Structures are given as structure tokens and as C-alpha cells.
CSV table of C-alpha atoms in Angstrom, one decimal:
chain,number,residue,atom,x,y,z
A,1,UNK,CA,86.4,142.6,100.6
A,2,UNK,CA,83.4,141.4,102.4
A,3,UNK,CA,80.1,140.2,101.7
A,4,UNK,CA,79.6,138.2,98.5
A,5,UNK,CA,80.7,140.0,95.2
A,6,UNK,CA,77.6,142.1,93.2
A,7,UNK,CA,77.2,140.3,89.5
A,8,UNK,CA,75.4,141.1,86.6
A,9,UNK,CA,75.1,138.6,83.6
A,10,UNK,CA,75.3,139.7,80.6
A,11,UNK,CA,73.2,137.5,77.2
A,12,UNK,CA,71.8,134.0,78.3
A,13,UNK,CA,73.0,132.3,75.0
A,14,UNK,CA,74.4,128.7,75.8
A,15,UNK,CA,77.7,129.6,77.7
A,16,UNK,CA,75.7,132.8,79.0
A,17,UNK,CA,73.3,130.4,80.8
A,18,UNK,CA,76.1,128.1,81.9
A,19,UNK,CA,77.9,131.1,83.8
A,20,UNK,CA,74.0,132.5,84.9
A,21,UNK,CA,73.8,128.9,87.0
A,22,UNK,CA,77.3,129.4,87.5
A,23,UNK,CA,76.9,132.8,89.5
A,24,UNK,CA,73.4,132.1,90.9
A,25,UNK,CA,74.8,128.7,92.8
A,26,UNK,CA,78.1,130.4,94.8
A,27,UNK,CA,77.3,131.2,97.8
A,28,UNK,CA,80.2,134.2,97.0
A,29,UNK,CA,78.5,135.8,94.6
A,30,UNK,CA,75.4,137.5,94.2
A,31,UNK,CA,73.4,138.3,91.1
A,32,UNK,CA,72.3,141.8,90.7
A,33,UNK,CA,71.2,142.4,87.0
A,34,UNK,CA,70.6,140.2,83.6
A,35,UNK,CA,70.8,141.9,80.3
A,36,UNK,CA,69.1,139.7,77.4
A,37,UNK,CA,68.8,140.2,73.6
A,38,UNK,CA,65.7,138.4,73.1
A,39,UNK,CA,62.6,139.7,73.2
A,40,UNK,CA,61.0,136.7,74.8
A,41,UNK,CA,63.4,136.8,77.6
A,42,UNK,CA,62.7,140.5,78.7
A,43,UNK,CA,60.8,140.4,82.2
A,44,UNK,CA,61.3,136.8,83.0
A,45,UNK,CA,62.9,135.9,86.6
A,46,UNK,CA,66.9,134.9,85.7
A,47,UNK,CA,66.2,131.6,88.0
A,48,UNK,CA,63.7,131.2,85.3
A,49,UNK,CA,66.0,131.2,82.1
A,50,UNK,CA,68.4,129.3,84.5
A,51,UNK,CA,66.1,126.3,85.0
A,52,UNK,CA,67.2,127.6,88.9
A,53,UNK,CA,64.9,128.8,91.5
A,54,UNK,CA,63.3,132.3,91.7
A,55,UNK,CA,66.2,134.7,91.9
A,56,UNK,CA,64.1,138.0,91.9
A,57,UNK,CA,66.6,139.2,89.4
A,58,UNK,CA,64.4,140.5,86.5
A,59,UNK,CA,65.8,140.8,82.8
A,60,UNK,CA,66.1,143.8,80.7
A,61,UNK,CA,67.6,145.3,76.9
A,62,UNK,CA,68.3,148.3,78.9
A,63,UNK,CA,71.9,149.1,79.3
A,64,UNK,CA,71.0,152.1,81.9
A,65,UNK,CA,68.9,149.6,84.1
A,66,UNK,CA,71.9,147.3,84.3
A,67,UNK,CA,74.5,149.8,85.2
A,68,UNK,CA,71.6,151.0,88.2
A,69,UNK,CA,71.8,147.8,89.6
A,70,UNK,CA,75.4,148.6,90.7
A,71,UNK,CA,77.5,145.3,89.9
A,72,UNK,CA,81.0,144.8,90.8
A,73,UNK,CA,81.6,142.6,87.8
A,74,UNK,CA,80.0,142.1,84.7
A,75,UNK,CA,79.9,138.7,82.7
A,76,UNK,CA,79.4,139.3,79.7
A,77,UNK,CA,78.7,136.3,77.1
A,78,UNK,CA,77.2,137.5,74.4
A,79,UNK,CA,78.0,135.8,70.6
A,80,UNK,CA,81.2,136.4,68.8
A,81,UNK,CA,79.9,138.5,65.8
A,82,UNK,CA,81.2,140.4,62.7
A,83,UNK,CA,83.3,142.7,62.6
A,84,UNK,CA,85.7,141.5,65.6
A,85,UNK,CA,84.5,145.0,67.3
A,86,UNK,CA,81.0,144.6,67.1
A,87,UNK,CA,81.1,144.8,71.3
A,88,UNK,CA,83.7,147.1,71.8
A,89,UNK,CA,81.0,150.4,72.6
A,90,UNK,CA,78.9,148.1,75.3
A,91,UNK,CA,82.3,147.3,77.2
A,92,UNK,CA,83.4,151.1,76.8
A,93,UNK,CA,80.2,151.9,78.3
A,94,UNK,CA,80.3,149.3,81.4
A,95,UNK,CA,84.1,150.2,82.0
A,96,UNK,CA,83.5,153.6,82.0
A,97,UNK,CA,80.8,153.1,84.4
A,98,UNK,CA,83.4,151.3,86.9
A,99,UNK,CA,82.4,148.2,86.4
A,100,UNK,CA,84.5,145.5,85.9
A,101,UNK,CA,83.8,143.1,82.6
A,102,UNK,CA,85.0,139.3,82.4
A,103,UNK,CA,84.0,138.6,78.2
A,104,UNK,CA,84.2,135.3,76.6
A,105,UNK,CA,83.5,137.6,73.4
A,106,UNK,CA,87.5,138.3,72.5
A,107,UNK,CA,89.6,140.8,74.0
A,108,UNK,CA,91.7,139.2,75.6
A,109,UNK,CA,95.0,140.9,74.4
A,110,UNK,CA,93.9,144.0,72.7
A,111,UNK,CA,98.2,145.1,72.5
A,112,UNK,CA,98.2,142.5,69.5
A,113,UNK,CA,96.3,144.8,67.7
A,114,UNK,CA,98.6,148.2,68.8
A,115,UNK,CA,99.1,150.6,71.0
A,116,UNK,CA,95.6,152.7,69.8
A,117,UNK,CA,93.3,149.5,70.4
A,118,UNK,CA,94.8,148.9,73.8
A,119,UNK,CA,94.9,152.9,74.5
A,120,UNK,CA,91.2,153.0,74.4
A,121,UNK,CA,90.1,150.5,76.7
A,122,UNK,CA,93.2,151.5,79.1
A,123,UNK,CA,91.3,155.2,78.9
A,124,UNK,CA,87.7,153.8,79.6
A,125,UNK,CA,89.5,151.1,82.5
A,126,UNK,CA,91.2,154.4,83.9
A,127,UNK,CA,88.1,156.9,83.7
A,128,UNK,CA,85.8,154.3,85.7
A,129,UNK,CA,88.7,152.3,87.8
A,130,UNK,CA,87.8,149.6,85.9
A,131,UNK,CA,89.0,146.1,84.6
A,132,UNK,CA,88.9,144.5,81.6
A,133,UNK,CA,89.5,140.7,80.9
A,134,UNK,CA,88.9,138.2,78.0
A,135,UNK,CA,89.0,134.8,79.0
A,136,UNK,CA,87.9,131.4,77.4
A,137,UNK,CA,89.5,128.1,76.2
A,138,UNK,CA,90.5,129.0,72.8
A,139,UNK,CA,92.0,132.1,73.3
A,140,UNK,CA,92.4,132.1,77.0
A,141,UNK,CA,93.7,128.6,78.1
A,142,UNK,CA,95.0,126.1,75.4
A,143,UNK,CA,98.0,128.5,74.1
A,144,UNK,CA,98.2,131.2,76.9
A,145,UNK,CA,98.5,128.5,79.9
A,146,UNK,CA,99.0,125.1,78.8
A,147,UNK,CA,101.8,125.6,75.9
A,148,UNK,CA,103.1,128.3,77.4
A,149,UNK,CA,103.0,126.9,81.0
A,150,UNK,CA,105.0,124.0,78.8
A,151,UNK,CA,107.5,126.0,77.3
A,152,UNK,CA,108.6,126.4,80.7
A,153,UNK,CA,109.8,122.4,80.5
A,154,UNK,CA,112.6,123.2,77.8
A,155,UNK,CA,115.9,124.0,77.2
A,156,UNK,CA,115.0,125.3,73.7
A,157,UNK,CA,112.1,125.8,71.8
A,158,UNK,CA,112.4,125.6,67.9
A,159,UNK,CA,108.3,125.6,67.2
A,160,UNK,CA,105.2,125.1,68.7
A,161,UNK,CA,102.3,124.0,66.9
A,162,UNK,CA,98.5,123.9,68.4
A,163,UNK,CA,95.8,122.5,66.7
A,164,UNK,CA,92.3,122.4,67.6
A,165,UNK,CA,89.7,120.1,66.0
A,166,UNK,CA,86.3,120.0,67.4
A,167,UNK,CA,83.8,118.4,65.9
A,168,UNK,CA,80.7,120.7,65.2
A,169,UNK,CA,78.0,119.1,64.5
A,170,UNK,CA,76.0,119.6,68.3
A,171,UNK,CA,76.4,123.5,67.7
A,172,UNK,CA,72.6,124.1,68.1
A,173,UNK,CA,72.6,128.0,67.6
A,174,UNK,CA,71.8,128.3,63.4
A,175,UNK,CA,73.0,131.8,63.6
A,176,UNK,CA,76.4,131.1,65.0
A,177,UNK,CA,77.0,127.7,62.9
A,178,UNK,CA,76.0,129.1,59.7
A,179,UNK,CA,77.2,133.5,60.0
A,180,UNK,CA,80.1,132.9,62.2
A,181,UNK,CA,81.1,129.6,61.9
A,182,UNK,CA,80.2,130.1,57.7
A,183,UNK,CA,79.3,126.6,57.5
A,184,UNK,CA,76.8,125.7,54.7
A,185,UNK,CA,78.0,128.9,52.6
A,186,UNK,CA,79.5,129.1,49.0
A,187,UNK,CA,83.2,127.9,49.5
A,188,UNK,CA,84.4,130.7,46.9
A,189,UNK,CA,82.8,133.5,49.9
A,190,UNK,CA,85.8,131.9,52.3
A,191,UNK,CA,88.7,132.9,50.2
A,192,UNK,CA,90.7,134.2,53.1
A,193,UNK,CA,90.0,137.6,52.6
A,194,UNK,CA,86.2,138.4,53.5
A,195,UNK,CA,84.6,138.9,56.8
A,196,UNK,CA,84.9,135.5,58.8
A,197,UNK,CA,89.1,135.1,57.9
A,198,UNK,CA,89.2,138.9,59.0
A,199,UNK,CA,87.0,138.1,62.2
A,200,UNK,CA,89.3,135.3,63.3
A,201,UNK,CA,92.4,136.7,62.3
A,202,UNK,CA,91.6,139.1,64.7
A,203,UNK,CA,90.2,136.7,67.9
A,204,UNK,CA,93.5,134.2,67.1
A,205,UNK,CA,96.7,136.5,67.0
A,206,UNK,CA,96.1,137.5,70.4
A,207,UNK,CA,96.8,134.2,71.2
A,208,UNK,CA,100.1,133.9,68.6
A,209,UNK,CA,100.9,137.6,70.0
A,210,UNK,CA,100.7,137.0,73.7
A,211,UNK,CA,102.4,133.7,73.6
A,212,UNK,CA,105.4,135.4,71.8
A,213,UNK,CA,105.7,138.4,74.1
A,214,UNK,CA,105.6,136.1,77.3
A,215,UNK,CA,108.4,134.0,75.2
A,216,UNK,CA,110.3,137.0,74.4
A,217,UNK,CA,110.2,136.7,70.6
A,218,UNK,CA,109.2,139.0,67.8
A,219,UNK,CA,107.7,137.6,64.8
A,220,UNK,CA,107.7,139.5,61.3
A,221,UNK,CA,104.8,138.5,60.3
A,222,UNK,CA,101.5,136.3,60.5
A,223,UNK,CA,100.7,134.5,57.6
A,224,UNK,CA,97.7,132.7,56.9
A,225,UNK,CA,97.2,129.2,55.5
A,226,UNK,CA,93.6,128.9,55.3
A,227,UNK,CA,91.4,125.9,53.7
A,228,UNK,CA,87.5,125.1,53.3
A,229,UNK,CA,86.1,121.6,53.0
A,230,UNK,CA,83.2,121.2,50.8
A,231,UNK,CA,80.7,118.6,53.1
A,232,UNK,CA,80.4,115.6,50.6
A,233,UNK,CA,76.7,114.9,51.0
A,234,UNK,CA,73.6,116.6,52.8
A,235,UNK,CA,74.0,116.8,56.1
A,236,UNK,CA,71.4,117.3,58.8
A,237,UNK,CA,73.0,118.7,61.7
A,238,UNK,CA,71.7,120.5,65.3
A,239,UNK,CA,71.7,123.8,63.5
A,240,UNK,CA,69.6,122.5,60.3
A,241,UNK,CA,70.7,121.4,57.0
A,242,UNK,CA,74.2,121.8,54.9
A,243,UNK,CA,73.9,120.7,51.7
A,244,UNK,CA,76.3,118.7,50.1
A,245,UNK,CA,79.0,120.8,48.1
A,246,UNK,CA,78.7,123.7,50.5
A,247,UNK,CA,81.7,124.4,53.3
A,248,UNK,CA,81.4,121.6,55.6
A,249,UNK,CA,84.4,122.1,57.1
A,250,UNK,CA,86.7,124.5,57.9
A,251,UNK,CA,90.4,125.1,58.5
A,252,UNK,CA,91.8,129.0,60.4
A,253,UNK,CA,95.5,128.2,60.4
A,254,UNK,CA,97.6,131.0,61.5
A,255,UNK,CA,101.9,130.6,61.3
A,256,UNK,CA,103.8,133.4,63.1
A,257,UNK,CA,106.9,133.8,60.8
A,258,UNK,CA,110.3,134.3,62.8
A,259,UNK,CA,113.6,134.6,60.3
A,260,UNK,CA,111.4,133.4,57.5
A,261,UNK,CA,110.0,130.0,59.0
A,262,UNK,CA,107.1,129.2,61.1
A,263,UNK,CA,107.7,129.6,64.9
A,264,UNK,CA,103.7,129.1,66.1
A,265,UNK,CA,101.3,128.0,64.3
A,266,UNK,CA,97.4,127.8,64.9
A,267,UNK,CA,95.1,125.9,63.4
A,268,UNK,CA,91.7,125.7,64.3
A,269,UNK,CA,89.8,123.3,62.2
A,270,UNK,CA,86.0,123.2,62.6
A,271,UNK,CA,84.2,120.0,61.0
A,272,UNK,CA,80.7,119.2,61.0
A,273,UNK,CA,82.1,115.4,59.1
A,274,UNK,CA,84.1,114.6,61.9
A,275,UNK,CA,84.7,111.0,60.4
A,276,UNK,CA,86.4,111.9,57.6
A,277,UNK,CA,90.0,110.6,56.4
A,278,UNK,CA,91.8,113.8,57.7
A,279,UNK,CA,90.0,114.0,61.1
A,280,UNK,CA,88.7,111.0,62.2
A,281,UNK,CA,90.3,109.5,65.4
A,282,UNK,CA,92.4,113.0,66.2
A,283,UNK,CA,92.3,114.7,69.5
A,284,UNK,CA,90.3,117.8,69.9
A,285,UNK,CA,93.6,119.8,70.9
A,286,UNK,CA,97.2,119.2,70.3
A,287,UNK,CA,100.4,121.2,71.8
A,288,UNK,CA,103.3,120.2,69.9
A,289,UNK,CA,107.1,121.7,71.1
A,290,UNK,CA,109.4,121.3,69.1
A,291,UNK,CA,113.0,121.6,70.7
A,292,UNK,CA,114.8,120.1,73.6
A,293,UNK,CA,112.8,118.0,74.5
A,294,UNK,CA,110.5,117.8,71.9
A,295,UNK,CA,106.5,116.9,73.8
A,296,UNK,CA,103.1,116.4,72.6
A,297,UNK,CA,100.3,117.0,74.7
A,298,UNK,CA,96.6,116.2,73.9
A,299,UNK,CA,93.9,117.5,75.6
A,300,UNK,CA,89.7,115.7,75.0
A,301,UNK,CA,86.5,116.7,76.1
A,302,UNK,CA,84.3,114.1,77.9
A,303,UNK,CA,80.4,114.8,77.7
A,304,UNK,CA,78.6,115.3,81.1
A,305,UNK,CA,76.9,112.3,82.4
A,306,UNK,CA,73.9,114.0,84.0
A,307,UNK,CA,70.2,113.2,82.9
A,308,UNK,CA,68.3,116.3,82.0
A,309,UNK,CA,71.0,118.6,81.7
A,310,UNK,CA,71.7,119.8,78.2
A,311,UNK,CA,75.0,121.6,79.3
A,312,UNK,CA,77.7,120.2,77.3
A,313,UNK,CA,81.4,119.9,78.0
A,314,UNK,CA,82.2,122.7,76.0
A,315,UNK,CA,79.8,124.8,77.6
A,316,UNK,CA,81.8,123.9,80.6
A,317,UNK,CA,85.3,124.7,79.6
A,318,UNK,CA,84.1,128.0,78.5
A,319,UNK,CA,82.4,128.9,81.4
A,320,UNK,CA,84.7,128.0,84.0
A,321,UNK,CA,87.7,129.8,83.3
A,322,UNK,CA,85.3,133.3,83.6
A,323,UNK,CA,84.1,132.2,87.2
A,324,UNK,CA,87.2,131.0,88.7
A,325,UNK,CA,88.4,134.7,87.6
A,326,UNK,CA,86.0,136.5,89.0
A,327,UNK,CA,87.8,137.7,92.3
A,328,UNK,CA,90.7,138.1,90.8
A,329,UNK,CA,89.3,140.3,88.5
A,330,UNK,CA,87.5,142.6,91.2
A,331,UNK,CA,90.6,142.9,93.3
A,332,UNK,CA,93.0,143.3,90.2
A,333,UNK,CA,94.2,147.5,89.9
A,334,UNK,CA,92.2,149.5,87.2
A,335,UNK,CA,93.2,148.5,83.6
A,336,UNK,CA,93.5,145.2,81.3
A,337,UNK,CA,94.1,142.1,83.2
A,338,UNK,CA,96.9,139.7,81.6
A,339,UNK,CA,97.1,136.6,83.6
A,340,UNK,CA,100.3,135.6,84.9
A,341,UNK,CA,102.9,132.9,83.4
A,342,UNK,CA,105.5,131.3,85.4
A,343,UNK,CA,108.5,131.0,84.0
A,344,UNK,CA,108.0,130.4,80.6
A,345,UNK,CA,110.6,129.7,78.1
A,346,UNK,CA,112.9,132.9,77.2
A,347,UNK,CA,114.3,133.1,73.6
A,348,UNK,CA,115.9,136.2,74.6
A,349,UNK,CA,118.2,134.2,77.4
């Protein structure tokens, strides 16, 4: 391949933005289109909404403009919404068009879901000898690189357990921390079987199924274990205000049941009172194995140190796994890109 690779970005929400400065600083890539939802954002110079120099990359709501402006790879950030397949006709659309499509919106192991949901990007991948790849940190790199990549240190493995718990309260984006995130709402609305639980059932077991698949292991089922913490006061956080006795906190917890007892579990717990009892002082991810030998591994953000920057850590973590697999992406054959695991641990060995 020569010459740098053709990019289009795709939202400029705050991990959209990240990867927009991302692509518009590598001297490897070059940006060719910038699709926006906001209405304020149509027209304006992507160097603009970048805080980067004049890029004469012009943003635009059409789809059709996009697509003319012939990327190789589209990165496409938009915000995880309800239902799970809320994005599912834009990426048909792009795929089918031949472009490729890096999302940090899900997707990244539609087989968890069966052969039907996997069938019909595999169609639109095949029709426009295209790729498709979800990548992120959670999905994308706690579970499918780091445990598994750890599994690959055992003798035996009798559990994992992954917990992630990330303290919410800088979430600046109302619409995310309060619809997707559902905090601030009635408690009795997150009973485990409405929207949100069905949203991040969805998002999670491709985590739980792709781990298990590398490891060679079939569960029976995934059952949930999910809690809500009502906040214990008003609280005025970077999305606005939660007031006291609404969810404050709250607890996805996943267990992937093998021979009737837990072999993975995944909790994600999201807290906008970090300091209380049951989260105060614990790491923001932990990969426990259980087995021979047993290991713990904990993994923290630490917050940029840059004046004038409002990029935060997270931002980072999100962003970077997308751009490092950009080439890869563009030279990878025409379907769903898995990333590869060395060596894991086999349970059928």
C-alpha cells in the first residue's frame, strides 16, 4: 500500500474528537470526510472542531457525501444508544459501500449473538469487500487481550473474574450519563429487564462469548446478577444534578455458567459516589484467575498532565486501540476482523 491511508471520521462526541486529532496528526493517514450529528457542527472545518489547524475537510449529516469522499476506513464513534442495534443500518450501508468501519459503538463479536447476526454483516462485508471491527477497552482489551493473554500463564483455569469500577462522575455528556448510563432514574425502571440491562447484556457477552470460544469452553448459560445503588444525597455532577434517592450507582454483573457454577464473570460497576464503603480505594479494573497459579492483575487510569487539554485518560484508552488498528484493518481480507490471541489457555487440552 502506498501513500497515506484515505479516513473519514465518523461523530465528534468526546472519543470521536480524540480519534479526529488522532487521524488529523499521522503523517500516515489522511482525512477525507467528517460526518456530525449536530447541527452546529455542519459546515465547520474538522481542524476546527479538532482545536487543530485548517484541515479543508468540511463536515456534513449526509451519508451520500461521505461515502463520495472515497475513504479507505471509516471511524466511526458515535454514542452507544438504545436498542444495542440502533447503528447496525449506517455500518450496513458503509460496508456495503466497500468501506472498511473501525466502531467503538459495539460489534465487536457479533457470533455471540448467532449465526443470523453475524450472517448479515458477513453479507454486507462480502458485497463491498469490506471489514468490520469493534474495538475499545471494555469490550475490546481488558477481557479479550489482557485476561485472555493471561490465561495463557496457567496450567489450569477454574474462573476468571473481571471487574471494572470507574468512577463516573467527569462524564460530561447529560445524555449518555442519564439515558445510557440511567443514572438519576427511578431505581424500580432498572429491574434487570428493561432497556439498559438488555442494551448491556448485549455489548458484554461478546466479551464473556469470545473469551470462552478462544478458551475452548461452552457455557450453558449467562446469568445476570444485576444491582442499582440509590445515591444517598444530591449530587451535582459534570452532567448536572442526581438527586438523592435516585440510581447513583450501578452494578452490570454478568456470570457465564459452566456445569452449574460460574466460570467468568463480568461486572461492570458505574458509581458517581466513588467514596463509598463498597468502592472506595478499589482499582478501576481487576483480572482475577483462579487456578494454577491463581493471579490478580489491576489495571488504573492516570489523568493527562497537559494544560489546556480537556482529553481525559479514558478518552485515551478508547481511542487508541481504534488507531493503532487502522492498517491492520485495511489490509485485513473482506469480513469481521477478530484479533488474534496467542496461545491462550485450552480447556479442551
Amino acid at each position: 500500500m502506498t501513500g497515506p491511508i484515505r479516513v473519514a471520521q465518523w461523530a465528534t462526541g468526546a472519543v470521536g474528537k480524540t480519534i479526529l486529532r488522532g487521524v488529523i496528526d499521522r503523517p500516515d493517514l489522511e482525512l477525507v470526510g467528517l460526518y456530525v450529528y449536530g447541527d452546529k457542527k455542519v459546515g465547520r472545518d474538522a481542524g476546527d472542531i479538532a482545536r487543530r489547524e485548517t484541515t479543508g475537510v468540511i463536515a456534513t449529516r449526509d451519508l451520500d457525501e461521505l461515502i463520495a469522499t472515497r475513504p479507505q476506513v471509516v471511524m466511526h464513534a458515535p454514542r452507544l444508544q438504545v436498542p444495542y442495534e440502533k447503528h447496525d443500518e449506517q455500518l450496513l450501508t458503509l460496508l456495503r459501500a466497500g468501506i472498511n468501519v473501525i466502531t467503538t459503538a459495539g460489534q465487536h463479536f457479533p457470533r455471540a449473538h448467532g449465526s443470523a447476526r453475524e450472517q448479515m454483516f458477513l453479507d454486507a462485508c462480502h458485497e463491498g469487500n469490506s471489514t468490520l471491527f469493534g474495538i475499545g477497552v471494555s469490550p475490546g482489551i481488558i477481557g479479550e487481550r489482557l485476561a485472555l493473554g493471561l490465561t495463557g500463564a496457567s496450567m489450569s483455569v477454574d474462573r476468571i473474574t473481571i471487574d471494572e469500577v470507574l468512577d463516573a462522575r467527569r462524564m460530561p455528556d447529560p445524555d449518555f450519563a442519564f439515558t445510557v448510563m440511567g443514572m438519576g432514574s427511578d431505581p424500580a425502571t432498572l429491574d434487570g429487564t428493561g432497556p439498559l440491562p438488555t442494551l448491556y447484556a448485549s455489548l458484554y457477552l461478546e466479551t464473556i462469548a469470545f473469551m470462552c470460544e478462544r478458551m475452548g469452553v461452552t457455557y450453558d448459560e449467562i446469568k445476570p446478577d444485576h444491582k442499582v445503588v440509590p445515591a444517598s444525597r444530591d449530587l451535582e455532577v459534570a452532567a448536572g444534578h442526581i438527586a438523592a434517592g435516585t440510581v447513583g450507582s450501578t452494578e452490570w454483573r454478568w456470570h457465564a455458567i459452566v456445569d452449574g457454577t460460574p466460570f467468568i464473570t463480568l461486572a461492570i460497576i458505574w458509581t458517581m459516589e466513588p467514596e463509598l464503603e463498597q468502592y472506595a480505594g478499589r482499582d478501576e479494573w481487576t483480572i482475577h484467575i483462579h487456578g494454577k497459579p491463581e493471579m490478580v492483575v489491576t489495571l488504573n487510569l492516570v489523568e493527562p498532565d497537559e494544560p489546556g487539554s480537556r482529553t481525559t485518560a479514558g478518552q485515551y484508552i478508547t481511542a487508541g486501540p481504534a488507531l493503532a488498528a487502522i492498517e491492520h484493518v485495511v489490509a485485513a481480507p473482506a469480513g469481521i476482523f477478530e484479533p488474534p490471541v496467542f496461545a491462550p489457555f485450552r480447556a479442551d487440552r
